[in-house]
Coordinates of C-alpha atoms in Angstrom, one line a residue:
M132 CA -58.2 57.6 -39.9
S133 CA -57.7 54.0 -39.6
L134 CA -54.5 52.1 -40.5
A135 CA -56.1 51.1 -43.7
D136 CA -57.2 54.5 -44.7
K137 CA -53.8 55.8 -44.2
F138 CA -52.3 52.8 -46.5
K139 CA -55.0 53.5 -48.9
S140 CA -54.1 57.1 -49.3
K141 CA -50.5 56.7 -49.7
V142 CA -49.6 54.2 -52.2
F143 CA -46.8 54.8 -54.6
N144 CA -46.4 53.0 -57.9
S145 CA -42.5 52.7 -58.0
N146 CA -42.3 51.3 -61.7
G147 CA -45.5 51.4 -63.8
D148 CA -44.8 53.9 -66.6
G149 CA -41.7 53.3 -68.3
R150 CA -39.6 55.8 -66.4
R151 CA -36.0 55.1 -64.8
F152 CA -36.1 53.9 -61.5
D153 CA -33.9 57.0 -60.4
E154 CA -36.2 59.2 -61.9
I155 CA -39.5 57.7 -59.9
V156 CA -37.4 58.0 -56.7
A157 CA -36.6 61.5 -57.2
Q158 CA -40.0 62.4 -58.2
G159 CA -41.4 60.4 -55.2
T160 CA -39.1 62.2 -53.2
T161 CA -40.2 65.6 -54.4
N162 CA -43.9 64.7 -53.6
V163 CA -43.1 63.4 -50.1
L164 CA -41.3 66.7 -49.6
K165 CA -44.3 69.0 -50.7
E166 CA -46.8 67.4 -48.7
L167 CA -44.7 67.2 -45.5
G168 CA -43.8 70.7 -46.0
G169 CA -47.5 71.8 -46.5
Y170 CA -47.7 72.3 -50.4
G171 CA -51.2 73.6 -51.0
V172 CA -52.0 74.2 -47.7
K173 CA -53.3 77.7 -47.2
E174 CA -52.8 78.2 -43.4
S175 CA -50.6 80.7 -42.3
K176 CA -48.3 78.3 -40.3
V177 CA -47.6 74.7 -41.6
M178 CA -46.9 71.7 -39.2
V179 CA -44.8 69.2 -40.3
D180 CA -45.7 65.2 -39.6
N181 CA -43.5 64.2 -36.9
I182 CA -43.0 60.5 -37.5
I183 CA -43.3 58.9 -40.8
V184 CA -43.3 55.3 -42.1
F185 CA -41.9 54.2 -45.2
T186 CA -42.7 50.4 -45.9
N187 CA -43.1 48.1 -48.8
C188 CA -45.3 45.4 -50.1
S189 CA -42.4 43.5 -51.8
G190 CA -38.5 43.6 -51.8
G191 CA -36.5 45.9 -54.2
T192 CA -39.5 48.5 -54.7
G193 CA -37.4 51.4 -53.2
A194 CA -39.0 52.2 -49.5
S195 CA -35.5 52.4 -47.9
T196 CA -33.9 54.5 -50.8
I197 CA -36.7 56.6 -50.7
A198 CA -36.9 57.2 -46.7
S199 CA -33.0 57.9 -47.0
N200 CA -33.3 60.7 -49.5
I201 CA -36.1 62.0 -47.7
A202 CA -34.0 62.3 -44.6
Y203 CA -31.3 63.6 -46.5
V204 CA -32.8 66.5 -47.9
L205 CA -34.8 67.3 -44.6
G206 CA -31.3 67.5 -42.6
S207 CA -29.7 69.8 -45.3
S208 CA -29.3 73.2 -45.5
V209 CA -32.4 73.7 -47.6
F210 CA -34.8 72.6 -44.5
N211 CA -32.0 72.4 -41.7
M212 CA -34.1 70.1 -39.4
N213 CA -33.0 67.3 -37.0
V214 CA -33.9 64.1 -38.4
L215 CA -33.9 60.7 -36.9
V216 CA -33.9 57.5 -39.1
I217 CA -35.0 54.4 -37.6
D218 CA -34.0 51.1 -39.3
L219 CA -36.3 48.3 -38.1
N220 CA -35.1 45.7 -40.4
I221 CA -33.1 44.0 -37.6
V222 CA -31.0 41.4 -39.4
C223 CA -30.4 43.2 -42.6
P224 CA -30.5 47.0 -42.2
I225 CA -29.6 49.3 -45.0
Q226 CA -29.9 53.1 -43.7
N227 CA -26.2 52.4 -42.2
V228 CA -25.0 52.0 -45.9
Y229 CA -26.8 54.6 -47.4
F230 CA -25.4 57.0 -44.8
A231 CA -22.2 55.3 -44.9
K232 CA -22.0 54.8 -41.1
D233 CA -18.9 52.7 -39.7
D234 CA -20.1 49.7 -37.6
E235 CA -16.6 48.9 -36.2
K236 CA -17.0 52.4 -34.3
Q237 CA -20.3 51.9 -33.0
E238 CA -20.5 50.4 -30.0
N239 CA -24.3 50.0 -29.4
D240 CA -27.3 50.0 -31.6
I241 CA -31.3 49.9 -31.5
V242 CA -31.0 46.4 -30.4
D243 CA -29.1 47.1 -27.1
Y244 CA -31.6 50.0 -26.3
L245 CA -34.8 47.6 -27.1
T246 CA -33.5 45.3 -24.5
G247 CA -32.5 47.8 -22.0
Q248 CA -28.7 47.9 -22.2
C249 CA -28.1 51.3 -23.1
K250 CA -29.8 55.0 -23.5
I251 CA -30.9 56.7 -26.8
G252 CA -27.8 58.6 -27.6
D253 CA -25.8 55.5 -27.2
A254 CA -27.8 53.7 -29.9
T255 CA -27.5 56.6 -32.2
V256 CA -25.5 57.5 -34.7
T257 CA -25.4 61.2 -35.5
H258 CA -24.0 62.9 -38.7
S259 CA -24.8 66.6 -39.3
N260 CA -28.5 66.6 -38.6
V261 CA -29.5 63.2 -39.4
S262 CA -29.3 60.7 -36.8
I263 CA -29.6 56.7 -37.3
M264 CA -30.5 53.7 -35.1
Y265 CA -29.9 50.6 -36.7
A266 CA -28.6 47.1 -35.9
I267 CA -25.2 46.1 -36.0
N268 CA -24.5 42.5 -37.2
R269 CA -27.4 40.9 -35.6
S270 CA -29.2 37.4 -36.3
V271 CA -32.5 35.9 -36.4
A272 CA -32.0 35.1 -32.4
D273 CA -31.8 38.9 -31.9
S274 CA -34.7 39.8 -34.2
I275 CA -37.0 37.1 -32.0
N276 CA -35.8 38.8 -28.7
C277 CA -37.2 42.2 -30.0
E278 CA -40.5 40.6 -29.9
E279 CA -40.4 40.4 -26.3
D280 CA -42.7 42.6 -24.0
I281 CA -40.0 44.6 -22.7
A282 CA -38.8 45.4 -26.2
L283 CA -41.8 46.5 -27.6
Q284 CA -42.5 48.7 -24.5
N285 CA -39.1 50.3 -24.6
F286 CA -39.8 50.9 -28.5
E287 CA -43.0 52.6 -27.8
D288 CA -41.4 54.6 -25.4
L289 CA -38.4 55.3 -27.7
L290 CA -41.3 56.9 -30.5
H291 CA -42.8 59.0 -27.4
K292 CA -39.4 60.4 -26.6
V293 CA -38.0 61.1 -30.1
R294 CA -41.1 62.8 -31.0
D295 CA -40.2 65.7 -28.9
L296 CA -36.5 65.3 -29.3
Y297 CA -36.4 65.7 -33.3
D298 CA -37.9 67.6 -35.8
V299 CA -39.0 64.4 -37.9
V300 CA -38.4 60.5 -37.5
I301 CA -38.4 58.5 -40.2
I302 CA -38.9 55.0 -40.0
D303 CA -37.8 52.3 -42.5
C304 CA -40.3 49.6 -41.6
P305 CA -40.2 46.1 -43.4
M306 CA -43.8 44.7 -44.4
Q307 CA -43.9 42.6 -41.6
I308 CA -47.5 43.0 -40.3
T309 CA -47.3 40.3 -38.0
N310 CA -44.3 42.2 -36.4
G311 CA -44.6 43.9 -33.2
L312 CA -42.1 46.4 -33.7
C313 CA -43.8 47.3 -37.1
N314 CA -47.2 47.6 -35.7
I315 CA -46.0 50.0 -32.9
A316 CA -44.4 52.1 -35.4
M317 CA -47.7 52.1 -38.0
Y318 CA -50.0 52.8 -35.3
A319 CA -47.7 55.8 -33.8
A320 CA -47.2 56.9 -37.5
D321 CA -48.4 60.5 -38.6
K322 CA -48.1 59.4 -42.0
I323 CA -47.5 55.9 -44.0
Y324 CA -46.3 55.7 -47.2
T325 CA -46.5 52.3 -48.9
V326 CA -44.0 52.0 -51.9
W327 CA -44.9 49.3 -54.2
D328 CA -44.2 48.1 -58.0
E329 CA -46.6 46.4 -60.7
G330 CA -45.1 42.8 -59.5
L331 CA -48.0 40.5 -58.6
S332 CA -46.3 39.9 -55.2
S333 CA -46.5 43.5 -54.4
V334 CA -49.8 43.9 -55.7
I335 CA -51.2 40.8 -54.0
N336 CA -49.4 42.3 -50.5
T337 CA -50.8 45.5 -51.3
D338 CA -54.5 44.6 -51.3
R339 CA -53.9 42.5 -48.3
V340 CA -52.7 45.5 -46.3
M341 CA -55.4 47.8 -47.4
R342 CA -57.9 45.4 -46.1

């Protein structure tokens, strides 16, 4: 399946029918969990997709919120899976806020790993069954450094490794189709979910991505 087909098959309308935003997020989370768990599939053994990307076509549509909800539920006692959340927003990450991580207690981050300064475990914060990799107090210059060839190769290697280390890898990916990290994440993903709303910029960007 091509990247465009993946996007076409997984587009969420996050605010188009008058419902409250929290109701829409809850319903979207439920739908994704059903699909990832093999809802409606008749095979005797259901395989869960390993690498899942959540992205948006404009800011504020709720992609990061849905990603964190999925990670939390999959890591809970209901599913009891080992989950890794990777936040690819280098300058303004949000997953650490959702999972209440204390930056002052974390010495290394995803940028350190991508630039070859630490190992996976050093750049990962773990709480219960959910682990997070994110950037800590980084600048635009750091984001540019993550576009270097060595950083892109390290990220590609990271995805190969964590696919075997974790039950599910959830990537919170900003919609930057020219960004090397985002491109690698999308090509490596088993599922890509695009969250959008009825805003003009969101609709235009969704159409551009699908093309």
